[in-house]
Short mmCIF file of N, CA and C in Angstrom, two decimals:
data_model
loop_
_atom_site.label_atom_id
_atom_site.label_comp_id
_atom_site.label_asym_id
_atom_site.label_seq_id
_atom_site.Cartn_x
_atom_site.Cartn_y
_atom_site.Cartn_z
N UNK A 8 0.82 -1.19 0.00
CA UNK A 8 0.00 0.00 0.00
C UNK A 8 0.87 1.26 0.00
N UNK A 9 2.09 1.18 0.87
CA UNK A 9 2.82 2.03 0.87
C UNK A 9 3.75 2.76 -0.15
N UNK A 10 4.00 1.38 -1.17
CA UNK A 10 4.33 1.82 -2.36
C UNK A 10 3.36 2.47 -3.47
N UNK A 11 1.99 2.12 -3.50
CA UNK A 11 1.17 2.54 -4.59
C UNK A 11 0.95 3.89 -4.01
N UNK A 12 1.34 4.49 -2.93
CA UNK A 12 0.89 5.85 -2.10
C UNK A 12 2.01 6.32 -2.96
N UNK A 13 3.55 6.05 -2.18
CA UNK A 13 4.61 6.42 -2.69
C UNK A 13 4.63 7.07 -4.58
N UNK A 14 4.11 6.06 -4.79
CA UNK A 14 3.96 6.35 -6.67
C UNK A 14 3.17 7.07 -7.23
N UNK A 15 2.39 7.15 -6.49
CA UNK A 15 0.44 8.46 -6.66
C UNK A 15 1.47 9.79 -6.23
N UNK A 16 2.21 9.61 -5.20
CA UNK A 16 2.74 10.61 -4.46
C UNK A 16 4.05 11.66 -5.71
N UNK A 17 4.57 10.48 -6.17
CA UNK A 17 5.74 10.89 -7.02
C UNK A 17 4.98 11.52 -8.77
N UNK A 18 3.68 10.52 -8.63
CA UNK A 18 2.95 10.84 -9.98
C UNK A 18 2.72 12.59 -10.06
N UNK A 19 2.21 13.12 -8.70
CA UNK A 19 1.88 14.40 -8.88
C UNK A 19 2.79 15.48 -8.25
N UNK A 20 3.94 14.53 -8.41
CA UNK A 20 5.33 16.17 -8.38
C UNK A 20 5.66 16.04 -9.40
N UNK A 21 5.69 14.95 -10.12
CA UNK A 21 6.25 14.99 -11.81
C UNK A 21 5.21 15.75 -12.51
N UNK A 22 3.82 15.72 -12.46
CA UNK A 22 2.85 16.43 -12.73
C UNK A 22 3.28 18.15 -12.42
N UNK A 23 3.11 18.36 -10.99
CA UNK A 23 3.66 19.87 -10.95
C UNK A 23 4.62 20.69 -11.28
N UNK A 24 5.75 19.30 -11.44
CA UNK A 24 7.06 20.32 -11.60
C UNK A 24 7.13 20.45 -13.20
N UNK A 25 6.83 19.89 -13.92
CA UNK A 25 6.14 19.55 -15.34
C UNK A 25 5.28 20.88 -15.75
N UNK A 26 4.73 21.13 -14.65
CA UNK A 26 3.73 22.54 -15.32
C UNK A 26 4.27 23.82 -15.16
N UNK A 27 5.41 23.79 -13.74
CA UNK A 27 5.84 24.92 -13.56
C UNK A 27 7.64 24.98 -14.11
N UNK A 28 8.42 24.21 -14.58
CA UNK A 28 9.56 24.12 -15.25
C UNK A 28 9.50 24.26 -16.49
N UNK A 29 10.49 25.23 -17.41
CA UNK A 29 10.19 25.35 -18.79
C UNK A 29 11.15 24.10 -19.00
N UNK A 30 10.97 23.52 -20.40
CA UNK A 30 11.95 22.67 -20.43
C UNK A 30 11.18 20.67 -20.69
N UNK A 31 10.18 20.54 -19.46
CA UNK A 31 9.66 19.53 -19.40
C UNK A 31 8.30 18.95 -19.44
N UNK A 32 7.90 18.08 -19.91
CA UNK A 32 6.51 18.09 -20.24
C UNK A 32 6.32 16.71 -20.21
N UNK A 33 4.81 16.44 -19.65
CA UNK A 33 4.40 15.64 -19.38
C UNK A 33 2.78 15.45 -20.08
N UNK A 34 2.60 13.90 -21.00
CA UNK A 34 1.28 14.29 -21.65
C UNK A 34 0.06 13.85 -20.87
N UNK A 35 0.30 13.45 -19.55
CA UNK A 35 -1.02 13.43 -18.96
C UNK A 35 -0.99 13.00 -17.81
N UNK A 36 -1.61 12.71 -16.93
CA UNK A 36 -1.51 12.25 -15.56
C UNK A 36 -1.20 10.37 -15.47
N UNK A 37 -1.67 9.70 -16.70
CA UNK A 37 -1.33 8.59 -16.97
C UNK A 37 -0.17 8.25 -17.12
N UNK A 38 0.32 9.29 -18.01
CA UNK A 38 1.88 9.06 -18.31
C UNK A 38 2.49 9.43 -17.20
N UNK A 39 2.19 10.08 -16.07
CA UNK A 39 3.32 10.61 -15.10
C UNK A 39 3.42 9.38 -14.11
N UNK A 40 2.26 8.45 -14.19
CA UNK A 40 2.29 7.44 -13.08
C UNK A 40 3.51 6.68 -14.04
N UNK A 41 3.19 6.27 -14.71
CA UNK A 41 4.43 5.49 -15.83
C UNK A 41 5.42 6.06 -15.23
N UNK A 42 5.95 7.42 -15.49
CA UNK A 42 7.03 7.88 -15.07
C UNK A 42 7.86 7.45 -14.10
N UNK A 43 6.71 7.63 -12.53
CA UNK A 43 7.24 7.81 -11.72
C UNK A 43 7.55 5.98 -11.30
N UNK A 44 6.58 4.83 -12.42
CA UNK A 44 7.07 3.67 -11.90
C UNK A 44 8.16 3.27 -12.41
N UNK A 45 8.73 4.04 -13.73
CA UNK A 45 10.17 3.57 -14.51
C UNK A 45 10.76 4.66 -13.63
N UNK A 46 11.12 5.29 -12.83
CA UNK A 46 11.85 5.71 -12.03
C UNK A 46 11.92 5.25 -10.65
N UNK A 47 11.09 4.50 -10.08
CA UNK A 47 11.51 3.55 -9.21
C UNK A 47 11.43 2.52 -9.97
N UNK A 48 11.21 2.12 -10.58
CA UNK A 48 12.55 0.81 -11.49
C UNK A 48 14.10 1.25 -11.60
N UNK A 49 14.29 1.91 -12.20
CA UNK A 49 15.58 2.88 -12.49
C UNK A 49 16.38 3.16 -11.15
N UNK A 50 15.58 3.89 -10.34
CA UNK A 50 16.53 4.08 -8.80
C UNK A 50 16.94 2.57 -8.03
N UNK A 51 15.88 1.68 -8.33
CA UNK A 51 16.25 0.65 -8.06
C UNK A 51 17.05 -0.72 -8.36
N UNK A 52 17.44 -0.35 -9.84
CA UNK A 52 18.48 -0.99 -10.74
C UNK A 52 19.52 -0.57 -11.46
N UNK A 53 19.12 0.36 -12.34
CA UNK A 53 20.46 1.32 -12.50
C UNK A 53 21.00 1.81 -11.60
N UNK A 54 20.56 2.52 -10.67
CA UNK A 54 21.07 3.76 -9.80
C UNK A 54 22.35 3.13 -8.81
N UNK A 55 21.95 2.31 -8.49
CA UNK A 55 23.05 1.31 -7.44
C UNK A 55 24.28 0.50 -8.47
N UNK A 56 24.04 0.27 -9.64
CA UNK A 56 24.96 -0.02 -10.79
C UNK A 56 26.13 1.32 -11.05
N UNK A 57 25.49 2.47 -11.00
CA UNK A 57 25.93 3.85 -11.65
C UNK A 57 27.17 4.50 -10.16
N UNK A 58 26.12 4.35 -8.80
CA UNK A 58 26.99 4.53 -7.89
C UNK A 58 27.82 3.88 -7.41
N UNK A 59 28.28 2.48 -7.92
CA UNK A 59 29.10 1.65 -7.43
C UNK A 59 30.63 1.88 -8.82
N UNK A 60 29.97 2.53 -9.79
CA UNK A 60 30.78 2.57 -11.15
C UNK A 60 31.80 4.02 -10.94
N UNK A 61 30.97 4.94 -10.04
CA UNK A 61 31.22 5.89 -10.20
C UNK A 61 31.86 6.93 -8.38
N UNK A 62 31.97 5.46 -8.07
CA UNK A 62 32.02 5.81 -6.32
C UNK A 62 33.13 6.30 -6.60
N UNK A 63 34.99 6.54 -6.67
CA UNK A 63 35.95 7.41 -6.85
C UNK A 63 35.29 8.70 -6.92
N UNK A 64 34.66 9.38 -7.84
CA UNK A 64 34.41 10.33 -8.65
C UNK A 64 32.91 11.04 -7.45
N UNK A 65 32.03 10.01 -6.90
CA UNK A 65 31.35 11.22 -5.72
C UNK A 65 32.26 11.01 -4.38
N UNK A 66 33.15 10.08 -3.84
CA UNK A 66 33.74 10.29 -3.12
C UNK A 66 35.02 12.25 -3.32
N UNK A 67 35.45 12.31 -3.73
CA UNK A 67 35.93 13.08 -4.58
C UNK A 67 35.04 14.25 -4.44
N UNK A 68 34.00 13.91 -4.84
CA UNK A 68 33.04 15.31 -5.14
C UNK A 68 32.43 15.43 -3.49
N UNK A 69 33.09 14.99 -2.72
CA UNK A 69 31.57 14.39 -1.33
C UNK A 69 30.51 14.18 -1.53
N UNK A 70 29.98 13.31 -2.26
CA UNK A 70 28.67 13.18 -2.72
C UNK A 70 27.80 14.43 -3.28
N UNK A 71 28.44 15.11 -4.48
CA UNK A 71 27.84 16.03 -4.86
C UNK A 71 27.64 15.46 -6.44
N UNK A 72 28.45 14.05 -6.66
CA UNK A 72 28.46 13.59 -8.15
C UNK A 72 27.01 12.62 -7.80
N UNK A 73 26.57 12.78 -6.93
CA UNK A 73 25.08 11.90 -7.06
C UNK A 73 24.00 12.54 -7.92
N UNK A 74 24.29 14.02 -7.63
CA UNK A 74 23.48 15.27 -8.24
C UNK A 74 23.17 14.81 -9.88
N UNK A 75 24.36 14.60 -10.28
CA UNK A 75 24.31 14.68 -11.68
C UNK A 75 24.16 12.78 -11.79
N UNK A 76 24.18 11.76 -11.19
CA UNK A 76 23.75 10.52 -11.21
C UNK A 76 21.88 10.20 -11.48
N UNK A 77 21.70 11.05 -10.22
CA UNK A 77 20.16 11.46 -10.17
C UNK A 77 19.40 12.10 -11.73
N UNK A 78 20.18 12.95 -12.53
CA UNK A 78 20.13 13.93 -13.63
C UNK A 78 20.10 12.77 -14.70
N UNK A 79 20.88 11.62 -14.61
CA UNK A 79 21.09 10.49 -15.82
C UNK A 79 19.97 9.71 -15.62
N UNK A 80 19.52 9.06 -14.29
CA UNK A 80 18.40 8.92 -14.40
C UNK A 80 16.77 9.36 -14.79
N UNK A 81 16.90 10.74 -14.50
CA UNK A 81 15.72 11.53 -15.17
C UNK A 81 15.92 11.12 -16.29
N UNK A 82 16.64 11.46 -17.58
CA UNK A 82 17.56 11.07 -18.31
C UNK A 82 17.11 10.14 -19.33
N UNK A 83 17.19 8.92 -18.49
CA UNK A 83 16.83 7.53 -18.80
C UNK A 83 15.47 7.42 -18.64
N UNK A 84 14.54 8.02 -17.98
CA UNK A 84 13.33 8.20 -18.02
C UNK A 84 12.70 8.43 -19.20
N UNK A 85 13.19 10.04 -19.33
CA UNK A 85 13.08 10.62 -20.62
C UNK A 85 13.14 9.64 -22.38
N UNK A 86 14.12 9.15 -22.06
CA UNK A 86 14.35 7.67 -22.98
C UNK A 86 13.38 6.71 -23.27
N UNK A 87 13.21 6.61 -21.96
CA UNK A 87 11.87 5.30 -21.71
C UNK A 87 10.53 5.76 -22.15
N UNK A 88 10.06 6.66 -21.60
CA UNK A 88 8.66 7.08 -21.26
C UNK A 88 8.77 8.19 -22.98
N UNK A 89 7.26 7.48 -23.37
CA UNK A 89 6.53 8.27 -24.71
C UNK A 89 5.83 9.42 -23.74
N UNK A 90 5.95 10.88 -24.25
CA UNK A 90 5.18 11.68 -23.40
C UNK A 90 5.50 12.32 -22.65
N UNK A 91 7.09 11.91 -22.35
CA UNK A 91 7.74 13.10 -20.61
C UNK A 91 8.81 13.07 -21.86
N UNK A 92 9.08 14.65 -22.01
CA UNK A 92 10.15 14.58 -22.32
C UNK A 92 11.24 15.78 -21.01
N UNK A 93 12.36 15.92 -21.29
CA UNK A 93 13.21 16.90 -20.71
C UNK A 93 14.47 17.14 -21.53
N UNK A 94 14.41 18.57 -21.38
CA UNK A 94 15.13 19.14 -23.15
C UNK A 94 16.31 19.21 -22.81
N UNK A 95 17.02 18.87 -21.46
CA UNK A 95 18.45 19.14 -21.59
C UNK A 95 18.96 18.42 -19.89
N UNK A 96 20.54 18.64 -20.03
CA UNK A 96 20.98 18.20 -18.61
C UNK A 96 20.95 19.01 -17.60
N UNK A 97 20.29 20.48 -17.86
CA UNK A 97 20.62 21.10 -16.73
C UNK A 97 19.38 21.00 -16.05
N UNK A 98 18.27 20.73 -16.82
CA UNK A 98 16.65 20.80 -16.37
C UNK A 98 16.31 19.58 -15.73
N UNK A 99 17.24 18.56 -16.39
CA UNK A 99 17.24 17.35 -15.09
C UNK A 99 17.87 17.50 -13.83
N UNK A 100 18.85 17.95 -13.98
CA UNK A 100 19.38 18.33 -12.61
C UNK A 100 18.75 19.11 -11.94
N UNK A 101 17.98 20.06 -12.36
CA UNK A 101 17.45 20.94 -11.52
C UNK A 101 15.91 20.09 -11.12
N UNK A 102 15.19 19.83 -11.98
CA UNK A 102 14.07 18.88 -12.17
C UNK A 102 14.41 17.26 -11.13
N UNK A 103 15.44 16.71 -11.28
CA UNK A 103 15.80 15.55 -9.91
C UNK A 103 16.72 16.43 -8.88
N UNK A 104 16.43 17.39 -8.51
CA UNK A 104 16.88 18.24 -6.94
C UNK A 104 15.45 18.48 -6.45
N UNK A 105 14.71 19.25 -7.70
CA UNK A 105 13.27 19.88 -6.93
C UNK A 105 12.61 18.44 -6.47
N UNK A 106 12.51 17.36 -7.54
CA UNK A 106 11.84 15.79 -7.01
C UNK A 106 12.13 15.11 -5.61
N UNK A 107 13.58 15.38 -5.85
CA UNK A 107 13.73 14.60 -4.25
C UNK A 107 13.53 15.74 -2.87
N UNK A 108 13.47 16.98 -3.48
CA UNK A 108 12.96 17.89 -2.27
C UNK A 108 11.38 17.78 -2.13
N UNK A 109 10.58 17.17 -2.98
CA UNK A 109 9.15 17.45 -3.22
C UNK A 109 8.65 16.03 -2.35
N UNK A 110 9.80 14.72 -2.60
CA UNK A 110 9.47 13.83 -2.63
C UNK A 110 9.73 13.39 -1.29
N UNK A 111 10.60 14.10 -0.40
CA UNK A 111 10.98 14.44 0.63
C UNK A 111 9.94 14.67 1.93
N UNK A 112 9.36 15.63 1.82
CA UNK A 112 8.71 16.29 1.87
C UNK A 112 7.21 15.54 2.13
N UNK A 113 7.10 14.84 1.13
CA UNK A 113 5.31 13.90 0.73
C UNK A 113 5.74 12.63 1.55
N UNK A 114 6.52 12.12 1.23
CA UNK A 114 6.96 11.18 2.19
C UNK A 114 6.87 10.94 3.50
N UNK A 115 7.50 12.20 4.08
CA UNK A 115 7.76 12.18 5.11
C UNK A 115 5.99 12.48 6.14
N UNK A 116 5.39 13.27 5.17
CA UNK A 116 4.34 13.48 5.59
C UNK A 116 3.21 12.09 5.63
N UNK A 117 3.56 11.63 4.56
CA UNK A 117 2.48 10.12 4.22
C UNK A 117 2.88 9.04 5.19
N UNK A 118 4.21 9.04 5.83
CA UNK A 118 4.35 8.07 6.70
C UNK A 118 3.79 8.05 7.99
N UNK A 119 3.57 9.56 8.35
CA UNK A 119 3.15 10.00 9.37
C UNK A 119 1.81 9.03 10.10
N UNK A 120 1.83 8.81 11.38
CA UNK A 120 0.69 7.99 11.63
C UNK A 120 -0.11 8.63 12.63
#
């Protein structure tokens, strides 16, 4: 249950940040659930592949090379998903900072009991 919350939850920050970011677009509320489930696919298979490839390089950065790890995944989204697009690397980066602050945020509140 906690995950289909989690994913409703992520569906409508990809939705908002989608309406208020130039750059990214999303063709419907259908497609954003897609989104947000090939992105927990993605965080959950790539993402741990990418940080284990690339651990020198955020060690190094102090974990500031996750920033732009997070950005490849949007990324790969973008790839995947008919309908979300995002026009460049800086709008992912900025677009997976505002997500995990949004997502942060909903989370923390939805767990609440």
């Amino acid at each position: 249950m906690i995950f289909i919350l989690r994913i409703l939850l992520t569906a409508v920050v990809v939705v908002f940040l989608a309406k208020f970011l130039p750059g990214v677009t999303v063709a419907g509320y259908l497609t954003a659930i897609i989104v947000a489930l090939v992105l927990a696919l993605l965080n959950l298979i790539v993402k741990p592949i990418l940080i284990l490839f690339t651990l020198p390089v955020t060690i190094l950065t102090f974990g500031l090379f996750l920033i732009v790890i997070n950005a490849i995944i949007i990324l790969l989204a973008d790839a995947f998903v008919d309908g979300f697009d995002v026009s460049g690397f800086w709008i992912a980066v900025l677009f997976s900072i505002l997500l995990s602050i949004f997502q942060s945020l909903l989370f923390s509140l939805a767990d609440r009991k």
